[in-house]
PDB file of C-alpha atoms in Angstrom:
ATOM      1  CA  MET A   1     245.016 205.454  80.001  1.00  0.00           C
ATOM      2  CA  SER A   2     243.319 202.498  81.755  1.00  0.00           C
ATOM      3  CA  THR A   3     241.062 200.113  79.814  1.00  0.00           C
ATOM      4  CA  ASP A   4     238.422 201.929  81.983  1.00  0.00           C
ATOM      5  CA  GLN A   5     238.350 205.165  79.881  1.00  0.00           C
ATOM      6  CA  ARG A   6     236.359 206.218  77.177  1.00  0.00           C
ATOM      7  CA  SER A   7     236.529 208.516  74.717  1.00  0.00           C
ATOM      8  CA  PRO A   8     233.678 210.930  74.660  1.00  0.00           C
ATOM      9  CA  SER A   9     232.112 209.605  71.143  1.00  0.00           C
ATOM     10  CA  THR A  10     232.495 206.027  72.757  1.00  0.00           C
ATOM     11  CA  ALA A  11     230.520 206.959  75.616  1.00  0.00           C
ATOM     12  CA  ASN A  12     227.611 209.276  73.133  1.00  0.00           C
ATOM     13  CA  ALA A  13     226.964 206.076  71.197  1.00  0.00           C
ATOM     14  CA  ALA A  14     227.198 204.198  74.161  1.00  0.00           C
ATOM     15  CA  GLU A  15     223.934 206.512  75.852  1.00  0.00           C
ATOM     16  CA  ARG A  16     221.879 206.437  72.226  1.00  0.00           C
ATOM     17  CA  GLY A  17     221.871 202.934  72.162  1.00  0.00           C
ATOM     18  CA  LYS A  18     220.628 203.191  75.703  1.00  0.00           C
ATOM     19  CA  SER A  19     217.851 205.675  75.295  1.00  0.00           C
ATOM     20  CA  GLY A  20     216.387 203.405  72.532  1.00  0.00           C
ATOM     21  CA  PRO A  21     213.115 204.085  70.733  1.00  0.00           C
ATOM     22  CA  ALA A  22     211.110 206.003  73.464  1.00  0.00           C
ATOM     23  CA  SER A  23     213.892 208.968  73.019  1.00  0.00           C
ATOM     24  CA  ARG A  24     212.375 209.201  68.940  1.00  0.00           C
ATOM     25  CA  PRO A  25     210.529 212.481  68.830  1.00  0.00           C
ATOM     26  CA  MET A  26     207.188 212.722  69.118  1.00  0.00           C
ATOM     27  CA  GLY A  27     204.481 211.383  65.709  1.00  0.00           C
ATOM     28  CA  ILE A  28     202.770 213.930  63.611  1.00  0.00           C
ATOM     29  CA  ARG A  29     200.160 212.233  64.827  1.00  0.00           C
ATOM     30  CA  GLU A  30     200.204 211.905  68.208  1.00  0.00           C
ATOM     31  CA  ALA A  31     200.752 215.966  68.575  1.00  0.00           C
ATOM     32  CA  PHE A  32     197.960 216.796  66.344  1.00  0.00           C
ATOM     33  CA  ARG A  33     195.911 214.773  69.149  1.00  0.00           C
ATOM     34  CA  ALA A  34     197.267 216.572  71.747  1.00  0.00           C
ATOM     35  CA  ILE A  35     196.504 220.021  70.020  1.00  0.00           C
ATOM     36  CA  ARG A  36     192.939 218.951  69.836  1.00  0.00           C
ATOM     37  CA  LYS A  37     193.036 217.765  73.106  1.00  0.00           C
ATOM     38  CA  GLY A  38     194.596 221.405  74.271  1.00  0.00           C
ATOM     39  CA  ILE A  39     192.229 223.265  72.056  1.00  0.00           C
ATOM     40  CA  VAL A  40     189.020 221.489  73.496  1.00  0.00           C
ATOM     41  CA  VAL A  41     190.093 222.180  77.459  1.00  0.00           C
ATOM     42  CA  MET A  42     190.862 226.176  75.670  1.00  0.00           C
ATOM     43  CA  TRP A  43     187.383 226.229  74.021  1.00  0.00           C
ATOM     44  CA  TRP A  44     185.541 224.480  77.510  1.00  0.00           C
ATOM     45  CA  SER A  45     187.213 226.929  79.768  1.00  0.00           C
ATOM     46  CA  PHE A  46     186.834 230.298  77.196  1.00  0.00           C
ATOM     47  CA  PHE A  47     182.531 229.271  77.279  1.00  0.00           C
ATOM     48  CA  ASP A  48     182.924 228.324  81.205  1.00  0.00           C
ATOM     49  CA  TRP A  49     184.427 231.951  81.682  1.00  0.00           C
ATOM     50  CA  LEU A  50     181.690 234.115  79.496  1.00  0.00           C
ATOM     51  CA  ALA A  51     178.970 231.864  81.202  1.00  0.00           C
ATOM     52  CA  ALA A  52     180.597 233.423  84.707  1.00  0.00           C
ATOM     53  CA  ILE A  53     181.865 236.426  83.934  1.00  0.00           C
ATOM     54  CA  SER A  54     179.537 239.714  84.739  1.00  0.00           C
ATOM     55  CA  TRP A  55     177.766 241.664  81.672  1.00  0.00           C
ATOM     56  CA  LYS A  56     179.652 244.974  82.408  1.00  0.00           C
ATOM     57  CA  ALA A  57     182.924 242.718  82.926  1.00  0.00           C
ATOM     58  CA  LEU A  58     182.909 241.671  79.581  1.00  0.00           C
ATOM     59  CA  LEU A  59     182.063 244.583  78.027  1.00  0.00           C
ATOM     60  CA  LEU A  60     184.883 246.324  79.617  1.00  0.00           C
ATOM     61  CA  VAL A  61     186.649 243.414  77.914  1.00  0.00           C
ATOM     62  CA  SER A  62     185.352 243.991  74.259  1.00  0.00           C
ATOM     63  CA  PHE A  63     185.807 247.135  74.682  1.00  0.00           C
ATOM     64  CA  LEU A  64     189.622 247.002  75.547  1.00  0.00           C
ATOM     65  CA  ALA A  65     189.768 244.215  72.425  1.00  0.00           C
ATOM     66  CA  LEU A  66     188.230 246.805  69.884  1.00  0.00           C
ATOM     67  CA  VAL A  67     190.569 249.008  70.840  1.00  0.00           C
ATOM     68  CA  LEU A  68     193.672 247.152  70.260  1.00  0.00           C
ATOM     69  CA  ALA A  69     191.950 245.284  67.522  1.00  0.00           C
ATOM     70  CA  GLY A  70     192.090 249.228  65.722  1.00  0.00           C
ATOM     71  CA  ILE A  71     196.081 249.271  66.949  1.00  0.00           C
ATOM     72  CA  PHE A  72     196.572 246.232  64.841  1.00  0.00           C
ATOM     73  CA  ASN A  73     193.631 246.828  61.583  1.00  0.00           C
ATOM     74  CA  HIS A  74     192.228 243.842  62.659  1.00  0.00           C
ATOM     75  CA  PRO A  75     188.672 245.303  63.562  1.00  0.00           C
ATOM     76  CA  VAL A  76     186.512 243.615  61.680  1.00  0.00           C
ATOM     77  CA  LEU A  77     187.779 239.912  63.012  1.00  0.00           C
ATOM     78  CA  ALA A  78     187.758 241.509  66.915  1.00  0.00           C
ATOM     79  CA  PHE A  79     183.822 242.578  65.753  1.00  0.00           C
ATOM     80  CA  VAL A  80     183.130 239.122  65.127  1.00  0.00           C
ATOM     81  CA  LEU A  81     184.915 237.344  68.420  1.00  0.00           C
ATOM     82  CA  ILE A  82     182.795 239.827  70.103  1.00  0.00           C
ATOM     83  CA  ILE A  83     178.972 239.108  68.687  1.00  0.00           C
ATOM     84  CA  THR A  84     179.846 235.788  68.979  1.00  0.00           C
ATOM     85  CA  SER A  85     181.197 235.857  72.682  1.00  0.00           C
ATOM     86  CA  PHE A  86     177.889 238.088  73.546  1.00  0.00           C
ATOM     87  CA  ILE A  87     175.822 235.283  71.930  1.00  0.00           C
ATOM     88  CA  ILE A  88     177.750 232.436  73.738  1.00  0.00           C
ATOM     89  CA  LYS A  89     177.251 234.156  76.843  1.00  0.00           C
ATOM     90  CA  VAL A  90     173.731 234.289  76.430  1.00  0.00           C
ATOM     91  CA  VAL A  91     173.982 230.182  76.156  1.00  0.00           C
ATOM     92  CA  ALA A  92     176.445 230.178  78.465  1.00  0.00           C
ATOM     93  CA  GLY A  93     174.428 231.847  81.144  1.00  0.00           C
ATOM     94  CA  GLY A  94     171.518 230.291  80.925  1.00  0.00           C
ATOM     95  CA  LYS A  95     173.021 226.883  81.308  1.00  0.00           C
ATOM     96  CA  ARG A  96     175.102 228.607  84.347  1.00  0.00           C
ATOM     97  CA  ARG A  97     171.863 229.363  85.760  1.00  0.00           C
ATOM     98  CA  ALA A  98     170.014 225.978  85.428  1.00  0.00           C
ATOM     99  CA  GLU A  99     173.376 224.239  87.046  1.00  0.00           C
ATOM    100  CA  LEU A 100     172.949 226.587  89.668  1.00  0.00           C
ATOM    101  CA  ALA A 101     169.360 226.572  90.312  1.00  0.00           C
ATOM    102  CA  ALA A 102     169.761 222.629  90.419  1.00  0.00           C
ATOM    103  CA  SER A 103     172.786 222.996  93.345  1.00  0.00           C
ATOM    104  CA  GLU A 104     170.877 224.716  94.748  1.00  0.00           C
ATOM    105  CA  ALA A 105     167.278 222.470  94.917  1.00  0.00           C
ATOM    106  CA  THR A 106     169.747 219.684  95.545  1.00  0.00           C
ATOM    107  CA  MET A 107     171.450 221.374  98.435  1.00  0.00           C
ATOM    108  CA  ARG A 108     167.895 222.924  99.676  1.00  0.00           C
ATOM    109  CA  ALA A 109     166.586 219.034 100.051  1.00  0.00           C
ATOM    110  CA  GLU A 110     169.952 217.896 101.332  1.00  0.00           C
ATOM    111  CA  THR A 111     169.047 220.203 103.784  1.00  0.00           C
ATOM    112  CA  GLU A 112     165.601 219.566 104.280  1.00  0.00           C
ATOM    113  CA  GLN A 113     166.006 216.156 104.495  1.00  0.00           C
ATOM    114  CA  LEU A 114     169.304 216.155 107.075  1.00  0.00           C
ATOM    115  CA  GLU A 115     167.393 218.186 109.186  1.00  0.00           C
ATOM    116  CA  ARG A 116     163.867 216.418 109.125  1.00  0.00           C
ATOM    117  CA  THR A 117     166.070 213.540 109.955  1.00  0.00           C
ATOM    118  CA  VAL A 118     167.690 215.130 113.102  1.00  0.00           C
ATOM    119  CA  VAL A 119     163.750 216.118 114.309  1.00  0.00           C
ATOM    120  CA  GLU A 120     162.696 212.327 114.334  1.00  0.00           C
ATOM    121  CA  ALA A 121     165.827 211.019 115.618  1.00  0.00           C
ATOM    122  CA  ARG A 122     165.432 213.972 118.527  1.00  0.00           C
ATOM    123  CA  MET A 123     161.527 212.488 118.510  1.00  0.00           C
ATOM    124  CA  GLU A 124     162.315 208.871 118.580  1.00  0.00           C
ATOM    125  CA  ALA A 125     164.802 209.937 121.781  1.00  0.00           C
ATOM    126  CA  LEU A 126     162.165 211.675 123.772  1.00  0.00           C
ATOM    127  CA  GLN A 127     159.638 208.834 122.774  1.00  0.00           C
ATOM    128  CA  ALA A 128     162.127 207.235 124.431  1.00  0.00           C
ATOM    129  CA  GLN A 129     162.235 208.190 127.211  1.00  0.00           C
ATOM    130  CA  ILE A 130     158.546 209.027 128.339  1.00  0.00           C
ATOM    131  CA  GLU A 131     157.499 205.356 127.526  1.00  0.00           C
ATOM    132  CA  PRO A 132     159.339 203.840 130.699  1.00  0.00           C
ATOM    133  CA  HIS A 133     157.868 207.072 132.729  1.00  0.00           C
ATOM    134  CA  PHE A 134     154.896 206.073 131.787  1.00  0.00           C
ATOM    135  CA  LEU A 135     154.702 202.134 131.804  1.00  0.00           C
ATOM    136  CA  PHE A 136     156.392 202.439 135.336  1.00  0.00           C
ATOM    137  CA  ASN A 137     153.766 205.014 136.334  1.00  0.00           C
ATOM    138  CA  THR A 138     150.760 202.857 135.012  1.00  0.00           C
ATOM    139  CA  LEU A 139     152.214 199.308 136.467  1.00  0.00           C
ATOM    140  CA  ALA A 140     152.473 201.367 139.397  1.00  0.00           C
ATOM    141  CA  SER A 141     148.781 201.698 139.285  1.00  0.00           C
ATOM    142  CA  ILE A 142     147.856 198.960 138.872  1.00  0.00           C
ATOM    143  CA  ASP A 143     149.624 196.882 141.371  1.00  0.00           C
ATOM    144  CA  GLN A 144     148.609 199.604 143.985  1.00  0.00           C
ATOM    145  CA  LEU A 145     144.482 199.358 142.723  1.00  0.00           C
ATOM    146  CA  ILE A 146     144.933 195.484 142.161  1.00  0.00           C
ATOM    147  CA  GLN A 147     145.149 195.184 146.308  1.00  0.00           C
ATOM    148  CA  THR A 148     142.380 197.675 146.401  1.00  0.00           C
ATOM    149  CA  ASP A 149     139.680 197.696 143.915  1.00  0.00           C
ATOM    150  CA  PRO A 150     141.003 194.614 141.807  1.00  0.00           C
ATOM    151  CA  PRO A 151     137.958 195.038 138.904  1.00  0.00           C
ATOM    152  CA  ARG A 152     139.501 198.786 138.003  1.00  0.00           C
ATOM    153  CA  ALA A 153     142.954 197.125 137.840  1.00  0.00           C
ATOM    154  CA  SER A 154     142.218 194.343 135.735  1.00  0.00           C
ATOM    155  CA  LYS A 155     140.512 197.200 133.321  1.00  0.00           C
ATOM    156  CA  MET A 156     143.873 199.354 133.498  1.00  0.00           C
ATOM    157  CA  GLN A 157     145.959 196.161 132.919  1.00  0.00           C
ATOM    158  CA  GLN A 158     143.568 195.494 129.740  1.00  0.00           C
ATOM    159  CA  SER A 159     143.809 198.827 128.140  1.00  0.00           C
ATOM    160  CA  LEU A 160     147.758 199.164 128.651  1.00  0.00           C
ATOM    161  CA  ILE A 161     148.006 195.622 126.888  1.00  0.00           C
ATOM    162  CA  ARG A 162     146.226 197.430 124.282  1.00  0.00           C
ATOM    163  CA  TYR A 163     148.112 200.641 124.252  1.00  0.00           C
ATOM    164  CA  LEU A 164     151.558 198.259 123.893  1.00  0.00           C
ATOM    165  CA  ARG A 165     149.573 196.456 121.050  1.00  0.00           C
ATOM    166  CA  SER A 166     149.606 199.865 119.278  1.00  0.00           C
ATOM    167  CA  ALA A 167     152.618 201.758 119.840  1.00  0.00           C
ATOM    168  CA  LEU A 168     154.707 198.303 119.461  1.00  0.00           C
ATOM    169  CA  PRO A 169     154.566 197.508 115.906  1.00  0.00           C
ATOM    170  CA  GLN A 170     154.931 200.947 115.018  1.00  0.00           C
ATOM    171  CA  MET A 171     158.644 201.295 116.676  1.00  0.00           C
ATOM    172  CA  ARG A 172     159.361 198.299 114.618  1.00  0.00           C
ATOM    173  CA  GLU A 173     157.822 199.125 110.262  1.00  0.00           C
ATOM    174  CA  GLY A 174     159.314 202.102 110.431  1.00  0.00           C
ATOM    175  CA  ARG A 175     156.534 202.299 108.134  1.00  0.00           C
ATOM    176  CA  ARG A 176     155.040 206.151 107.855  1.00  0.00           C
ATOM    177  CA  PRO A 177     151.719 206.155 110.591  1.00  0.00           C
ATOM    178  CA  SER A 178     148.508 206.567 109.986  1.00  0.00           C
ATOM    179  CA  LEU A 179     145.944 208.491 111.719  1.00  0.00           C
ATOM    180  CA  GLY A 180     143.585 205.589 112.380  1.00  0.00           C
ATOM    181  CA  GLN A 181     147.295 204.272 114.211  1.00  0.00           C
ATOM    182  CA  GLN A 182     147.296 207.526 116.399  1.00  0.00           C
ATOM    183  CA  VAL A 183     143.894 206.842 117.172  1.00  0.00           C
ATOM    184  CA  ASP A 184     144.158 203.917 118.438  1.00  0.00           C
ATOM    185  CA  LEU A 185     147.076 204.504 120.541  1.00  0.00           C
ATOM    186  CA  CYS A 186     145.567 207.431 121.830  1.00  0.00           C
ATOM    187  CA  SER A 187     142.412 205.908 122.625  1.00  0.00           C
ATOM    188  CA  ALA A 188     143.948 202.862 124.631  1.00  0.00           C
ATOM    189  CA  PHE A 189     145.887 206.061 126.531  1.00  0.00           C
ATOM    190  CA  LEU A 190     142.714 207.983 127.638  1.00  0.00           C
ATOM    191  CA  GLU A 191     141.628 204.414 129.030  1.00  0.00           C
ATOM    192  CA  ILE A 192     144.016 204.308 131.401  1.00  0.00           C
ATOM    193  CA  MET A 193     144.248 208.067 132.027  1.00  0.00           C
ATOM    194  CA  ALA A 194     140.573 207.867 132.687  1.00  0.00           C
ATOM    195  CA  VAL A 195     140.863 205.166 135.069  1.00  0.00           C
ATOM    196  CA  ARG A 196     143.749 207.028 136.945  1.00  0.00           C
ATOM    197  CA  MET A 197     141.456 210.362 137.560  1.00  0.00           C
ATOM    198  CA  GLU A 198     138.604 208.233 138.544  1.00  0.00           C
ATOM    199  CA  GLY A 199     135.633 209.491 136.542  1.00  0.00           C
ATOM    200  CA  ARG A 200     136.603 212.732 136.280  1.00  0.00           C
ATOM    201  CA  LEU A 201     137.827 211.786 131.977  1.00  0.00           C
ATOM    202  CA  GLN A 202     135.290 211.399 129.673  1.00  0.00           C
ATOM    203  CA  ALA A 203     136.990 210.593 126.358  1.00  0.00           C
ATOM    204  CA  VAL A 204     135.261 210.859 122.959  1.00  0.00           C
ATOM    205  CA  VAL A 205     136.556 210.062 119.402  1.00  0.00           C
ATOM    206  CA  ILE A 206     135.104 211.508 116.165  1.00  0.00           C
ATOM    207  CA  VAL A 207     137.010 210.640 113.452  1.00  0.00           C
ATOM    208  CA  PRO A 208     135.742 208.638 110.514  1.00  0.00           C
ATOM    209  CA  GLU A 209     136.739 206.050 109.253  1.00  0.00           C
ATOM    210  CA  GLY A 210     137.108 206.676 105.865  1.00  0.00           C
ATOM    211  CA  LEU A 211     140.082 208.979 107.707  1.00  0.00           C
ATOM    212  CA  LYS A 212     142.157 206.844 109.534  1.00  0.00           C
ATOM    213  CA  SER A 213     144.282 205.815 106.868  1.00  0.00           C
ATOM    214  CA  ALA A 214     145.670 209.472 106.126  1.00  0.00           C
ATOM    215  CA  VAL A 215     149.190 210.125 106.906  1.00  0.00           C
ATOM    216  CA  PHE A 216     149.667 211.312 110.133  1.00  0.00           C
ATOM    217  CA  PRO A 217     153.126 211.967 112.101  1.00  0.00           C
ATOM    218  CA  SER A 218     153.907 210.384 115.064  1.00  0.00           C
ATOM    219  CA  MET A 219     153.250 211.130 118.888  1.00  0.00           C
ATOM    220  CA  MET A 220     151.688 214.520 117.686  1.00  0.00           C
ATOM    221  CA  LEU A 221     148.059 213.438 119.195  1.00  0.00           C
ATOM    222  CA  GLN A 222     149.244 211.629 122.117  1.00  0.00           C
ATOM    223  CA  THR A 223     151.019 215.072 123.189  1.00  0.00           C
ATOM    224  CA  LEU A 224     147.951 217.198 122.521  1.00  0.00           C
ATOM    225  CA  VAL A 225     146.124 214.729 124.543  1.00  0.00           C
ATOM    226  CA  GLU A 226     148.605 214.163 127.557  1.00  0.00           C
ATOM    227  CA  ASN A 227     148.919 218.659 127.663  1.00  0.00           C
ATOM    228  CA  ALA A 228     145.034 218.143 127.346  1.00  0.00           C
ATOM    229  CA  ILE A 229     145.275 216.463 130.493  1.00  0.00           C
ATOM    230  CA  LYS A 230     148.141 217.397 132.216  1.00  0.00           C
ATOM    231  CA  HIS A 231     146.768 221.514 131.655  1.00  0.00           C
ATOM    232  CA  GLY A 232     143.508 221.216 131.453  1.00  0.00           C
ATOM    233  CA  LEU A 233     141.178 218.523 132.906  1.00  0.00           C
ATOM    234  CA  GLU A 234     143.211 217.768 136.550  1.00  0.00           C
ATOM    235  CA  PRO A 235     143.488 220.848 137.573  1.00  0.00           C
ATOM    236  CA  LYS A 236     140.057 221.309 136.873  1.00  0.00           C
ATOM    237  CA  PRO A 237     138.390 219.517 140.671  1.00  0.00           C
ATOM    238  CA  GLU A 238     135.582 218.264 138.695  1.00  0.00           C
ATOM    239  CA  GLY A 239     137.881 216.946 135.352  1.00  0.00           C
ATOM    240  CA  GLY A 240     135.741 216.941 132.050  1.00  0.00           C
ATOM    241  CA  LEU A 241     135.439 215.951 128.709  1.00  0.00           C
ATOM    242  CA  LEU A 242     138.302 215.216 126.433  1.00  0.00           C
ATOM    243  CA  GLU A 243     137.312 214.764 122.014  1.00  0.00           C
ATOM    244  CA  ILE A 244     139.222 214.310 119.743  1.00  0.00           C
ATOM    245  CA  GLY A 245     138.107 214.593 115.948  1.00  0.00           C
ATOM    246  CA  ALA A 246     139.073 214.806 112.407  1.00  0.00           C
ATOM    247  CA  GLU A 247     137.896 216.161 109.442  1.00  0.00           C
ATOM    248  CA  ILE A 248     139.105 217.748 106.098  1.00  0.00           C
ATOM    249  CA  VAL A 249     139.635 221.045 106.035  1.00  0.00           C
ATOM    250  CA  ASP A 250     140.611 223.150 102.257  1.00  0.00           C
ATOM    251  CA  GLY A 251     142.553 220.038 101.510  1.00  0.00           C
ATOM    252  CA  GLN A 252     144.358 219.715 104.062  1.00  0.00           C
ATOM    253  CA  LEU A 253     143.446 216.953 107.827  1.00  0.00           C
ATOM    254  CA  ALA A 254     142.376 218.951 110.279  1.00  0.00           C
ATOM    255  CA  VAL A 255     142.703 217.021 113.710  1.00  0.00           C
ATOM    256  CA  HIS A 256     142.278 218.437 116.714  1.00  0.00           C
ATOM    257  CA  VAL A 257     141.913 218.048 120.633  1.00  0.00           C
ATOM    258  CA  ARG A 258     139.379 219.582 122.106  1.00  0.00           C
ATOM    259  CA  ASP A 259     139.011 219.746 126.495  1.00  0.00           C
ATOM    260  CA  THR A 260     136.612 221.405 128.652  1.00  0.00           C
ATOM    261  CA  GLY A 261     138.661 222.405 130.882  1.00  0.00           C
ATOM    262  CA  ILE A 262     140.417 225.087 133.130  1.00  0.00           C
ATOM    263  CA  GLY A 263     140.813 226.705 129.247  1.00  0.00           C
ATOM    264  CA  PHE A 264     144.226 227.911 127.620  1.00  0.00           C
ATOM    265  CA  THR A 265     147.048 229.109 129.601  1.00  0.00           C
ATOM    266  CA  PRO A 266     150.517 230.850 128.113  1.00  0.00           C
ATOM    267  CA  GLN A 267     152.207 228.170 130.087  1.00  0.00           C
ATOM    268  CA  ALA A 268     150.615 225.780 128.132  1.00  0.00           C
ATOM    269  CA  GLU A 269     151.537 227.794 124.603  1.00  0.00           C
ATOM    270  CA  SER A 270     154.592 227.708 125.675  1.00  0.00           C
ATOM    271  CA  GLY A 271     155.340 224.122 126.614  1.00  0.00           C
ATOM    272  CA  VAL A 272     158.141 221.218 125.472  1.00  0.00           C
ATOM    273  CA  GLY A 273     155.266 219.166 123.580  1.00  0.00           C
ATOM    274  CA  LEU A 274     153.654 222.163 121.710  1.00  0.00           C
ATOM    275  CA  ALA A 275     157.643 223.405 120.756  1.00  0.00           C
ATOM    276  CA  ASN A 276     158.372 220.246 119.244  1.00  0.00           C
ATOM    277  CA  ILE A 277     155.028 220.103 117.493  1.00  0.00           C
ATOM    278  CA  ARG A 278     155.798 222.807 115.691  1.00  0.00           C
ATOM    279  CA  GLU A 279     159.404 222.113 115.066  1.00  0.00           C
ATOM    280  CA  ARG A 280     158.621 218.536 113.299  1.00  0.00           C
ATOM    281  CA  LEU A 281     155.550 220.544 111.616  1.00  0.00           C
ATOM    282  CA  LYS A 282     158.241 223.005 109.752  1.00  0.00           C
ATOM    283  CA  ALA A 283     160.791 220.487 109.375  1.00  0.00           C
ATOM    284  CA  LEU A 284     158.675 217.115 108.293  1.00  0.00           C
ATOM    285  CA  TYR A 285     155.887 219.867 106.013  1.00  0.00           C
ATOM    286  CA  ASN A 286     158.162 223.178 105.426  1.00  0.00           C
ATOM    287  CA  GLY A 287     155.115 225.178 106.140  1.00  0.00           C
ATOM    288  CA  ARG A 288     152.542 223.279 104.622  1.00  0.00           C
ATOM    289  CA  ALA A 289     151.545 222.110 108.039  1.00  0.00           C
ATOM    290  CA  GLU A 290     150.479 224.034 111.227  1.00  0.00           C
ATOM    291  CA  LEU A 291     149.598 223.753 115.438  1.00  0.00           C
ATOM    292  CA  ILE A 292     147.025 226.031 115.803  1.00  0.00           C
ATOM    293  CA  ILE A 293     145.783 226.858 119.461  1.00  0.00           C
ATOM    294  CA  SER A 294     142.294 228.795 119.857  1.00  0.00           C
ATOM    295  CA  VAL A 295     139.434 228.905 122.765  1.00  0.00           C
ATOM    296  CA  PRO A 296     136.406 227.136 121.860  1.00  0.00           C
ATOM    297  CA  PRO A 297     133.720 229.671 123.044  1.00  0.00           C
ATOM    298  CA  ALA A 298     132.145 227.200 125.443  1.00  0.00           C
ATOM    299  CA  GLY A 299     135.567 227.187 127.795  1.00  0.00           C
ATOM    300  CA  GLY A 300     138.194 225.019 127.823  1.00  0.00           C
ATOM    301  CA  THR A 301     141.132 224.675 124.184  1.00  0.00           C
ATOM    302  CA  CYS A 302     140.877 223.533 121.081  1.00  0.00           C
ATOM    303  CA  ALA A 303     144.211 222.495 120.049  1.00  0.00           C
ATOM    304  CA  THR A 304     144.439 221.542 115.953  1.00  0.00           C
ATOM    305  CA  ILE A 305     146.719 219.879 113.760  1.00  0.00           C
ATOM    306  CA  LYS A 306     146.565 220.730 109.887  1.00  0.00           C
ATOM    307  CA  VAL A 307     148.940 219.000 107.235  1.00  0.00           C
ATOM    308  CA  PRO A 308     148.704 217.568 103.878  1.00  0.00           C
ATOM    309  CA  TYR A 309     145.960 214.916 102.817  1.00  0.00           C
ATOM    310  CA  GLU A 310     147.829 212.128 101.445  1.00  0.00           C
ATOM    311  CA  ILE A 311     146.748 208.729 101.927  1.00  0.00           C
ATOM    312  CA  ALA A 312     149.323 206.025 104.433  1.00  0.00           C
ATOM    313  CA  PRO A 313     150.764 202.780 101.815  1.00  0.00           C
ATOM    314  CA  ALA A 314     148.817 199.727 102.325  1.00  0.00           C
ATOM    315  CA  THR A 315     150.311 197.920 104.871  1.00  0.00           C
ATOM    316  CA  PRO A 316     151.309 194.652 103.162  1.00  0.00           C
ATOM    317  CA  PRO A 317     150.184 190.267 104.596  1.00  0.00           C
ATOM    318  CA  ALA A 318     152.221 189.225 106.450  1.00  0.00           C
TER     319      ALA A 318
END
């Protein structure tokens, strides 16, 4: 026999020597701790099961439990367990309903916020497309008027500067826009369009100073003004009057654009601009705002946007 070969008893002793303290059985304290942890896990699993199971299924399980308890002569214990389960079911059901309601509210809020973000992003993209087109046309008109009518060219240039002074800060700041900002923007826009239309456009702004600090979504008012000019006043040979007004109606801020143009047309109602306004109002206010198109008794068209009345945050000093 070689010296490398060892007897089984020697090998077993060596293995026991290698295992050391790690191979010792679990202590009593650790065992009780593991048992307690298992009981806690089973209890909360049972609690969650009672919260999720229907009353019909729970009654069926209780009936089966009573039958088995009768077979094994323990009906009292089974009855006590069933009554306890019913009480826990009531408590657990309320807890589950509260958790589901909170989860649904959170998901709904996240969805609405996502919809608002998407709609506003689309609005910013649309504005980015519209602004260069408007600027190029205005600059082209100024260039042409410089050759033919310098005073009008100067007036249009001043109106364009005023328009840009109103528009650019709103794009940079990212704060909630106010009605006063939108009115200033539209007033400058109307001055430019009045020069373009050579006196066929008369504009009137009737907005109380106290309402100019109210929150009002950006570009909506200008969209209404553009629609009124494009679909109502420009097609009319003699042009007409465009009025911007605002008032509080039933606790809401109602802003209207009224024109004396050719009147309401289905094409204007189904236009992209108005559809975009309705989509944004739905996303921003969740049914608490609306766009109303009406025909005034004197003719023309009136478009009114109603939104919840809210004061815009004050602009911090520079």
